[in-house]
């Protein structure tokens, strides 16, 4: 299977992206476990996709919420009224220090290197603010799992993805003044068993149970 570029992949995935997956569900709870509160704070979601999580955060009481994503087709699937822009994580069209909390969720593994992205995430974050990053866990990648999705026609597609360890993330973040304050690994378990059951893949569930598939990191800008 030839891996698609992120732009091509998410353009294909956009029409069906709203459906939760085991990975997206685990990623959501991983971010919740980090404990970075967005209520009353200015939030930027970099790589927001269809702005699903941004909408949820805004409804929970953010002071201000903005999303950016590389793929216009993904943004077109968002709820009307969200503040969104098409942009690359390595060139965010936002002034320095604008946001108290910056999310970059399941994005950085699609990039061939981390430094430029972390530099931008740190730049747009206010001093003492938080940057939250999630990624496909290296344990899952090393076990042979790939970033895939099923397009509207039912074809399974693979997305270009690069393996980064927690140490890789921590080092790239430290170079731009971000200090790691919390880490959470999310594993396959009972909370996502239903996804496997509905797909007729309980055999895969038993094989993967206990495997870390999502890495979640919270940094503070010093």
PDB file of C-alpha atoms in Angstrom:
ATOM      1  CA  UNK A   1       0.000   0.000   0.000  1.00  0.00           C
ATOM      2  CA  UNK A   2       1.445   3.372  -1.037  1.00  0.00           C
ATOM      3  CA  UNK A   3       1.169   5.975   1.704  1.00  0.00           C
ATOM      4  CA  UNK A   4      -0.634   9.183   0.769  1.00  0.00           C
ATOM      5  CA  UNK A   5       0.600  12.637   1.676  1.00  0.00           C
ATOM      6  CA  UNK A   6      -1.306  14.178   4.601  1.00  0.00           C
ATOM      7  CA  UNK A   7      -2.953  16.738   2.318  1.00  0.00           C
ATOM      8  CA  UNK A   8      -4.189  14.085  -0.116  1.00  0.00           C
ATOM      9  CA  UNK A   9      -5.209  11.664   2.627  1.00  0.00           C
ATOM     10  CA  UNK A  10      -7.256  14.099   4.665  1.00  0.00           C
ATOM     11  CA  UNK A  11      -8.951  15.462   1.571  1.00  0.00           C
ATOM     12  CA  UNK A  12     -10.208  11.927   0.909  1.00  0.00           C
ATOM     13  CA  UNK A  13     -11.040  11.270   4.549  1.00  0.00           C
ATOM     14  CA  UNK A  14     -12.916  14.544   5.186  1.00  0.00           C
ATOM     15  CA  UNK A  15     -16.448  13.403   4.211  1.00  0.00           C
ATOM     16  CA  UNK A  16     -16.410  10.541   6.732  1.00  0.00           C
ATOM     17  CA  UNK A  17     -14.005  11.965   9.314  1.00  0.00           C
ATOM     18  CA  UNK A  18     -16.710  12.782  11.867  1.00  0.00           C
ATOM     19  CA  UNK A  19     -17.081   9.101  12.753  1.00  0.00           C
ATOM     20  CA  UNK A  20     -15.125   8.326  15.906  1.00  0.00           C
ATOM     21  CA  UNK A  21     -12.491   5.581  15.792  1.00  0.00           C
ATOM     22  CA  UNK A  22     -10.735   3.660  18.538  1.00  0.00           C
ATOM     23  CA  UNK A  23      -7.688   5.910  18.078  1.00  0.00           C
ATOM     24  CA  UNK A  24      -9.665   9.162  18.186  1.00  0.00           C
ATOM     25  CA  UNK A  25     -11.579   8.023  21.259  1.00  0.00           C
ATOM     26  CA  UNK A  26      -8.397   7.065  23.092  1.00  0.00           C
ATOM     27  CA  UNK A  27      -6.735  10.309  22.023  1.00  0.00           C
ATOM     28  CA  UNK A  28      -9.638  12.323  23.432  1.00  0.00           C
ATOM     29  CA  UNK A  29      -9.383  10.682  26.854  1.00  0.00           C
ATOM     30  CA  UNK A  30      -5.584  10.994  26.804  1.00  0.00           C
ATOM     31  CA  UNK A  31      -5.857  14.773  26.434  1.00  0.00           C
ATOM     32  CA  UNK A  32      -8.460  14.882  29.206  1.00  0.00           C
ATOM     33  CA  UNK A  33      -6.070  12.984  31.475  1.00  0.00           C
ATOM     34  CA  UNK A  34      -3.347  15.587  30.930  1.00  0.00           C
ATOM     35  CA  UNK A  35      -5.534  18.017  32.870  1.00  0.00           C
ATOM     36  CA  UNK A  36      -4.814  21.195  30.873  1.00  0.00           C
ATOM     37  CA  UNK A  37      -7.971  23.229  31.456  1.00  0.00           C
ATOM     38  CA  UNK A  38      -9.203  25.364  28.544  1.00  0.00           C
ATOM     39  CA  UNK A  39     -12.106  27.022  30.345  1.00  0.00           C
ATOM     40  CA  UNK A  40     -11.734  30.794  30.315  1.00  0.00           C
ATOM     41  CA  UNK A  41      -8.547  30.552  28.264  1.00  0.00           C
ATOM     42  CA  UNK A  42      -7.608  31.412  24.687  1.00  0.00           C
ATOM     43  CA  UNK A  43      -7.298  28.159  22.710  1.00  0.00           C
ATOM     44  CA  UNK A  44      -5.647  27.452  19.352  1.00  0.00           C
ATOM     45  CA  UNK A  45      -6.147  24.030  17.765  1.00  0.00           C
ATOM     46  CA  UNK A  46      -3.419  23.434  15.171  1.00  0.00           C
ATOM     47  CA  UNK A  47      -4.415  20.650  12.815  1.00  0.00           C
ATOM     48  CA  UNK A  48      -8.025  20.942  13.946  1.00  0.00           C
ATOM     49  CA  UNK A  49      -9.459  18.889  11.067  1.00  0.00           C
ATOM     50  CA  UNK A  50     -13.240  19.304  11.058  1.00  0.00           C
ATOM     51  CA  UNK A  51     -12.937  21.295  14.332  1.00  0.00           C
ATOM     52  CA  UNK A  52     -14.765  18.593  16.309  1.00  0.00           C
ATOM     53  CA  UNK A  53     -12.629  18.965  19.437  1.00  0.00           C
ATOM     54  CA  UNK A  54     -12.472  22.746  19.053  1.00  0.00           C
ATOM     55  CA  UNK A  55     -16.270  22.940  19.064  1.00  0.00           C
ATOM     56  CA  UNK A  56     -16.436  20.753  22.170  1.00  0.00           C
ATOM     57  CA  UNK A  57     -13.876  22.956  23.926  1.00  0.00           C
ATOM     58  CA  UNK A  58     -15.637  26.169  22.957  1.00  0.00           C
ATOM     59  CA  UNK A  59     -18.927  24.825  24.274  1.00  0.00           C
ATOM     60  CA  UNK A  60     -17.214  24.001  27.573  1.00  0.00           C
ATOM     61  CA  UNK A  61     -16.312  27.665  28.072  1.00  0.00           C
ATOM     62  CA  UNK A  62     -13.115  28.825  26.363  1.00  0.00           C
ATOM     63  CA  UNK A  63     -12.564  32.574  26.291  1.00  0.00           C
ATOM     64  CA  UNK A  64     -11.680  32.431  22.592  1.00  0.00           C
ATOM     65  CA  UNK A  65     -11.074  29.522  20.235  1.00  0.00           C
ATOM     66  CA  UNK A  66      -9.471  29.336  16.786  1.00  0.00           C
ATOM     67  CA  UNK A  67      -8.559  26.380  14.584  1.00  0.00           C
ATOM     68  CA  UNK A  68      -6.117  25.982  11.706  1.00  0.00           C
ATOM     69  CA  UNK A  69      -5.676  22.996   9.425  1.00  0.00           C
ATOM     70  CA  UNK A  70      -3.647  22.152   6.332  1.00  0.00           C
ATOM     71  CA  UNK A  71      -6.633  20.758   4.403  1.00  0.00           C
ATOM     72  CA  UNK A  72      -9.434  23.102   3.266  1.00  0.00           C
ATOM     73  CA  UNK A  73     -11.690  20.108   2.613  1.00  0.00           C
ATOM     74  CA  UNK A  74     -11.496  19.186   6.295  1.00  0.00           C
ATOM     75  CA  UNK A  75     -12.332  22.729   7.364  1.00  0.00           C
ATOM     76  CA  UNK A  76     -15.340  22.698   5.034  1.00  0.00           C
ATOM     77  CA  UNK A  77     -16.822  19.872   7.124  1.00  0.00           C
ATOM     78  CA  UNK A  78     -16.724  21.941  10.338  1.00  0.00           C
ATOM     79  CA  UNK A  79     -19.707  23.416  12.107  1.00  0.00           C
ATOM     80  CA  UNK A  80     -20.754  26.819  10.787  1.00  0.00           C
ATOM     81  CA  UNK A  81     -19.514  29.724  12.874  1.00  0.00           C
ATOM     82  CA  UNK A  82     -16.140  28.369  13.983  1.00  0.00           C
ATOM     83  CA  UNK A  83     -13.116  30.649  13.527  1.00  0.00           C
ATOM     84  CA  UNK A  84     -10.857  28.699  11.167  1.00  0.00           C
ATOM     85  CA  UNK A  85      -7.985  29.181   8.721  1.00  0.00           C
ATOM     86  CA  UNK A  86      -6.071  26.963   6.316  1.00  0.00           C
ATOM     87  CA  UNK A  87      -2.410  26.824   7.339  1.00  0.00           C
ATOM     88  CA  UNK A  88       0.568  24.537   7.877  1.00  0.00           C
ATOM     89  CA  UNK A  89       1.733  23.843  11.443  1.00  0.00           C
ATOM     90  CA  UNK A  90       5.200  24.974  10.327  1.00  0.00           C
ATOM     91  CA  UNK A  91       3.896  28.426   9.324  1.00  0.00           C
ATOM     92  CA  UNK A  92       0.990  29.425  11.559  1.00  0.00           C
ATOM     93  CA  UNK A  93      -0.544  32.812  10.584  1.00  0.00           C
ATOM     94  CA  UNK A  94      -0.923  33.931  14.211  1.00  0.00           C
ATOM     95  CA  UNK A  95       0.908  36.648  16.150  1.00  0.00           C
ATOM     96  CA  UNK A  96       3.461  35.708  18.814  1.00  0.00           C
ATOM     97  CA  UNK A  97       2.135  34.766  22.244  1.00  0.00           C
ATOM     98  CA  UNK A  98      -1.548  35.017  21.321  1.00  0.00           C
ATOM     99  CA  UNK A  99      -2.922  31.860  22.964  1.00  0.00           C
ATOM    100  CA  UNK A 100      -2.909  30.436  26.489  1.00  0.00           C
ATOM    101  CA  UNK A 101      -3.359  26.839  25.304  1.00  0.00           C
ATOM    102  CA  UNK A 102      -2.158  25.447  21.971  1.00  0.00           C
ATOM    103  CA  UNK A 103      -3.258  22.000  20.828  1.00  0.00           C
ATOM    104  CA  UNK A 104      -1.563  19.954  18.125  1.00  0.00           C
ATOM    105  CA  UNK A 105      -3.304  16.598  18.135  1.00  0.00           C
ATOM    106  CA  UNK A 106      -2.297  13.577  15.999  1.00  0.00           C
ATOM    107  CA  UNK A 107      -0.474  15.867  13.562  1.00  0.00           C
ATOM    108  CA  UNK A 108       3.284  15.897  14.148  1.00  0.00           C
ATOM    109  CA  UNK A 109       3.831  12.276  13.176  1.00  0.00           C
ATOM    110  CA  UNK A 110       2.865  13.214   9.627  1.00  0.00           C
ATOM    111  CA  UNK A 111       5.891  15.534   9.364  1.00  0.00           C
ATOM    112  CA  UNK A 112       9.400  14.459   8.287  1.00  0.00           C
ATOM    113  CA  UNK A 113      10.951  16.439  11.157  1.00  0.00           C
ATOM    114  CA  UNK A 114       9.748  18.095  14.373  1.00  0.00           C
ATOM    115  CA  UNK A 115      11.781  21.251  14.910  1.00  0.00           C
ATOM    116  CA  UNK A 116       9.925  23.711  12.669  1.00  0.00           C
ATOM    117  CA  UNK A 117       6.543  22.671  14.030  1.00  0.00           C
ATOM    118  CA  UNK A 118       7.578  22.924  17.671  1.00  0.00           C
ATOM    119  CA  UNK A 119       9.109  26.346  17.006  1.00  0.00           C
ATOM    120  CA  UNK A 120       5.760  27.587  15.705  1.00  0.00           C
ATOM    121  CA  UNK A 121       3.737  25.996  18.507  1.00  0.00           C
ATOM    122  CA  UNK A 122       5.972  27.681  21.083  1.00  0.00           C
ATOM    123  CA  UNK A 123       5.916  31.007  19.247  1.00  0.00           C
ATOM    124  CA  UNK A 124       2.115  31.392  19.263  1.00  0.00           C
ATOM    125  CA  UNK A 125       1.807  30.261  22.900  1.00  0.00           C
ATOM    126  CA  UNK A 126       1.840  32.893  25.640  1.00  0.00           C
ATOM    127  CA  UNK A 127       4.563  32.685  28.272  1.00  0.00           C
ATOM    128  CA  UNK A 128       3.540  30.235  31.036  1.00  0.00           C
ATOM    129  CA  UNK A 129       0.893  28.885  28.643  1.00  0.00           C
ATOM    130  CA  UNK A 130       0.532  25.237  27.664  1.00  0.00           C
ATOM    131  CA  UNK A 131       1.203  23.310  24.472  1.00  0.00           C
ATOM    132  CA  UNK A 132      -0.564  19.944  24.215  1.00  0.00           C
ATOM    133  CA  UNK A 133       0.736  17.434  21.658  1.00  0.00           C
ATOM    134  CA  UNK A 134      -0.556  13.961  20.848  1.00  0.00           C
ATOM    135  CA  UNK A 135       0.935  11.424  18.469  1.00  0.00           C
ATOM    136  CA  UNK A 136       0.545   7.836  17.311  1.00  0.00           C
ATOM    137  CA  UNK A 137       2.497   5.912  19.947  1.00  0.00           C
ATOM    138  CA  UNK A 138       5.897   4.538  18.858  1.00  0.00           C
ATOM    139  CA  UNK A 139       5.017   1.197  20.499  1.00  0.00           C
ATOM    140  CA  UNK A 140       2.136   0.810  18.047  1.00  0.00           C
ATOM    141  CA  UNK A 141       4.329   1.753  15.086  1.00  0.00           C
ATOM    142  CA  UNK A 142       7.026  -0.677  16.171  1.00  0.00           C
ATOM    143  CA  UNK A 143       4.369  -3.403  16.458  1.00  0.00           C
ATOM    144  CA  UNK A 144       3.592  -2.892  12.781  1.00  0.00           C
ATOM    145  CA  UNK A 145       0.551  -0.649  12.980  1.00  0.00           C
ATOM    146  CA  UNK A 146       0.132   2.117  10.429  1.00  0.00           C
ATOM    147  CA  UNK A 147      -1.934   5.308  10.240  1.00  0.00           C
ATOM    148  CA  UNK A 148      -4.810   4.226   8.020  1.00  0.00           C
ATOM    149  CA  UNK A 149      -8.423   5.155   7.282  1.00  0.00           C
ATOM    150  CA  UNK A 150     -11.269   3.904   5.125  1.00  0.00           C
ATOM    151  CA  UNK A 151     -12.425   6.341   2.439  1.00  0.00           C
ATOM    152  CA  UNK A 152     -16.021   6.851   1.275  1.00  0.00           C
ATOM    153  CA  UNK A 153     -15.771   3.975  -1.192  1.00  0.00           C
ATOM    154  CA  UNK A 154     -14.557   1.608   1.526  1.00  0.00           C
ATOM    155  CA  UNK A 155     -10.930   1.459   0.405  1.00  0.00           C
ATOM    156  CA  UNK A 156      -8.342   1.362   3.196  1.00  0.00           C
ATOM    157  CA  UNK A 157      -5.730   4.089   2.713  1.00  0.00           C
ATOM    158  CA  UNK A 158      -2.431   4.681   4.501  1.00  0.00           C
ATOM    159  CA  UNK A 159      -1.181   8.127   5.498  1.00  0.00           C
ATOM    160  CA  UNK A 160       2.489   9.096   5.482  1.00  0.00           C
ATOM    161  CA  UNK A 161       3.749   8.816   9.036  1.00  0.00           C
ATOM    162  CA  UNK A 162       7.071   9.110  10.848  1.00  0.00           C
ATOM    163  CA  UNK A 163       7.997   7.456  14.141  1.00  0.00           C
ATOM    164  CA  UNK A 164       8.922   9.786  17.003  1.00  0.00           C
ATOM    165  CA  UNK A 165       9.695   8.704  20.535  1.00  0.00           C
ATOM    166  CA  UNK A 166       8.741  10.691  23.640  1.00  0.00           C
ATOM    167  CA  UNK A 167      12.408  11.653  23.850  1.00  0.00           C
ATOM    168  CA  UNK A 168      12.305  13.050  20.293  1.00  0.00           C
ATOM    169  CA  UNK A 169       9.320  15.210  21.201  1.00  0.00           C
ATOM    170  CA  UNK A 170      10.850  16.358  24.479  1.00  0.00           C
ATOM    171  CA  UNK A 171      14.127  17.360  22.847  1.00  0.00           C
ATOM    172  CA  UNK A 172      12.473  19.268  20.000  1.00  0.00           C
ATOM    173  CA  UNK A 173      10.241  21.058  22.493  1.00  0.00           C
ATOM    174  CA  UNK A 174      13.101  21.906  24.862  1.00  0.00           C
ATOM    175  CA  UNK A 175      15.031  23.575  22.033  1.00  0.00           C
ATOM    176  CA  UNK A 176      12.279  26.205  21.757  1.00  0.00           C
ATOM    177  CA  UNK A 177      11.646  26.751  25.469  1.00  0.00           C
ATOM    178  CA  UNK A 178       8.896  24.220  26.146  1.00  0.00           C
ATOM    179  CA  UNK A 179       9.193  22.170  29.333  1.00  0.00           C
ATOM    180  CA  UNK A 180       7.462  18.793  29.610  1.00  0.00           C
ATOM    181  CA  UNK A 181       5.113  18.777  32.616  1.00  0.00           C
ATOM    182  CA  UNK A 182       2.860  15.778  31.950  1.00  0.00           C
ATOM    183  CA  UNK A 183       2.806  12.617  29.847  1.00  0.00           C
ATOM    184  CA  UNK A 184       0.079  10.075  29.348  1.00  0.00           C
ATOM    185  CA  UNK A 185       0.109   6.864  27.290  1.00  0.00           C
ATOM    186  CA  UNK A 186      -3.250   5.439  26.246  1.00  0.00           C
ATOM    187  CA  UNK A 187      -3.571   1.707  25.617  1.00  0.00           C
ATOM    188  CA  UNK A 188      -6.130  -0.485  23.889  1.00  0.00           C
ATOM    189  CA  UNK A 189      -8.619  -1.685  26.503  1.00  0.00           C
ATOM    190  CA  UNK A 190     -12.275  -2.108  27.407  1.00  0.00           C
ATOM    191  CA  UNK A 191     -13.174   1.516  26.646  1.00  0.00           C
ATOM    192  CA  UNK A 192     -12.672   0.878  22.911  1.00  0.00           C
ATOM    193  CA  UNK A 193     -13.691  -2.768  22.698  1.00  0.00           C
ATOM    194  CA  UNK A 194     -16.952  -1.707  21.060  1.00  0.00           C
ATOM    195  CA  UNK A 195     -15.154  -0.240  18.044  1.00  0.00           C
ATOM    196  CA  UNK A 196     -13.508  -3.595  17.362  1.00  0.00           C
ATOM    197  CA  UNK A 197     -16.736  -5.492  17.986  1.00  0.00           C
ATOM    198  CA  UNK A 198     -18.734  -3.372  15.532  1.00  0.00           C
ATOM    199  CA  UNK A 199     -16.023  -3.896  12.911  1.00  0.00           C
ATOM    200  CA  UNK A 200     -16.023  -7.657  13.483  1.00  0.00           C
ATOM    201  CA  UNK A 201     -12.407  -7.473  14.715  1.00  0.00           C
ATOM    202  CA  UNK A 202     -12.509  -8.879  18.227  1.00  0.00           C
ATOM    203  CA  UNK A 203      -9.568 -11.083  17.286  1.00  0.00           C
ATOM    204  CA  UNK A 204      -7.531  -7.941  16.642  1.00  0.00           C
ATOM    205  CA  UNK A 205      -8.756  -6.488  19.925  1.00  0.00           C
ATOM    206  CA  UNK A 206      -7.437  -9.481  21.850  1.00  0.00           C
ATOM    207  CA  UNK A 207      -4.085  -9.223  20.073  1.00  0.00           C
ATOM    208  CA  UNK A 208      -3.771  -5.485  20.711  1.00  0.00           C
ATOM    209  CA  UNK A 209      -5.174  -5.261  24.235  1.00  0.00           C
ATOM    210  CA  UNK A 210      -2.653  -3.480  26.424  1.00  0.00           C
ATOM    211  CA  UNK A 211      -0.746  -1.997  23.465  1.00  0.00           C
ATOM    212  CA  UNK A 212       0.007   1.733  23.789  1.00  0.00           C
ATOM    213  CA  UNK A 213      -1.414   3.466  20.712  1.00  0.00           C
ATOM    214  CA  UNK A 214      -1.618   7.141  21.732  1.00  0.00           C
ATOM    215  CA  UNK A 215       1.082   9.336  23.272  1.00  0.00           C
ATOM    216  CA  UNK A 216      -0.072  12.560  24.948  1.00  0.00           C
ATOM    217  CA  UNK A 217       2.295  15.292  26.173  1.00  0.00           C
ATOM    218  CA  UNK A 218       1.729  18.604  27.920  1.00  0.00           C
ATOM    219  CA  UNK A 219       4.389  21.316  27.879  1.00  0.00           C
ATOM    220  CA  UNK A 220       4.593  24.719  29.524  1.00  0.00           C
ATOM    221  CA  UNK A 221       6.248  27.646  27.775  1.00  0.00           C
ATOM    222  CA  UNK A 222       8.930  28.999  30.092  1.00  0.00           C
TER     223      UNK A 222
END
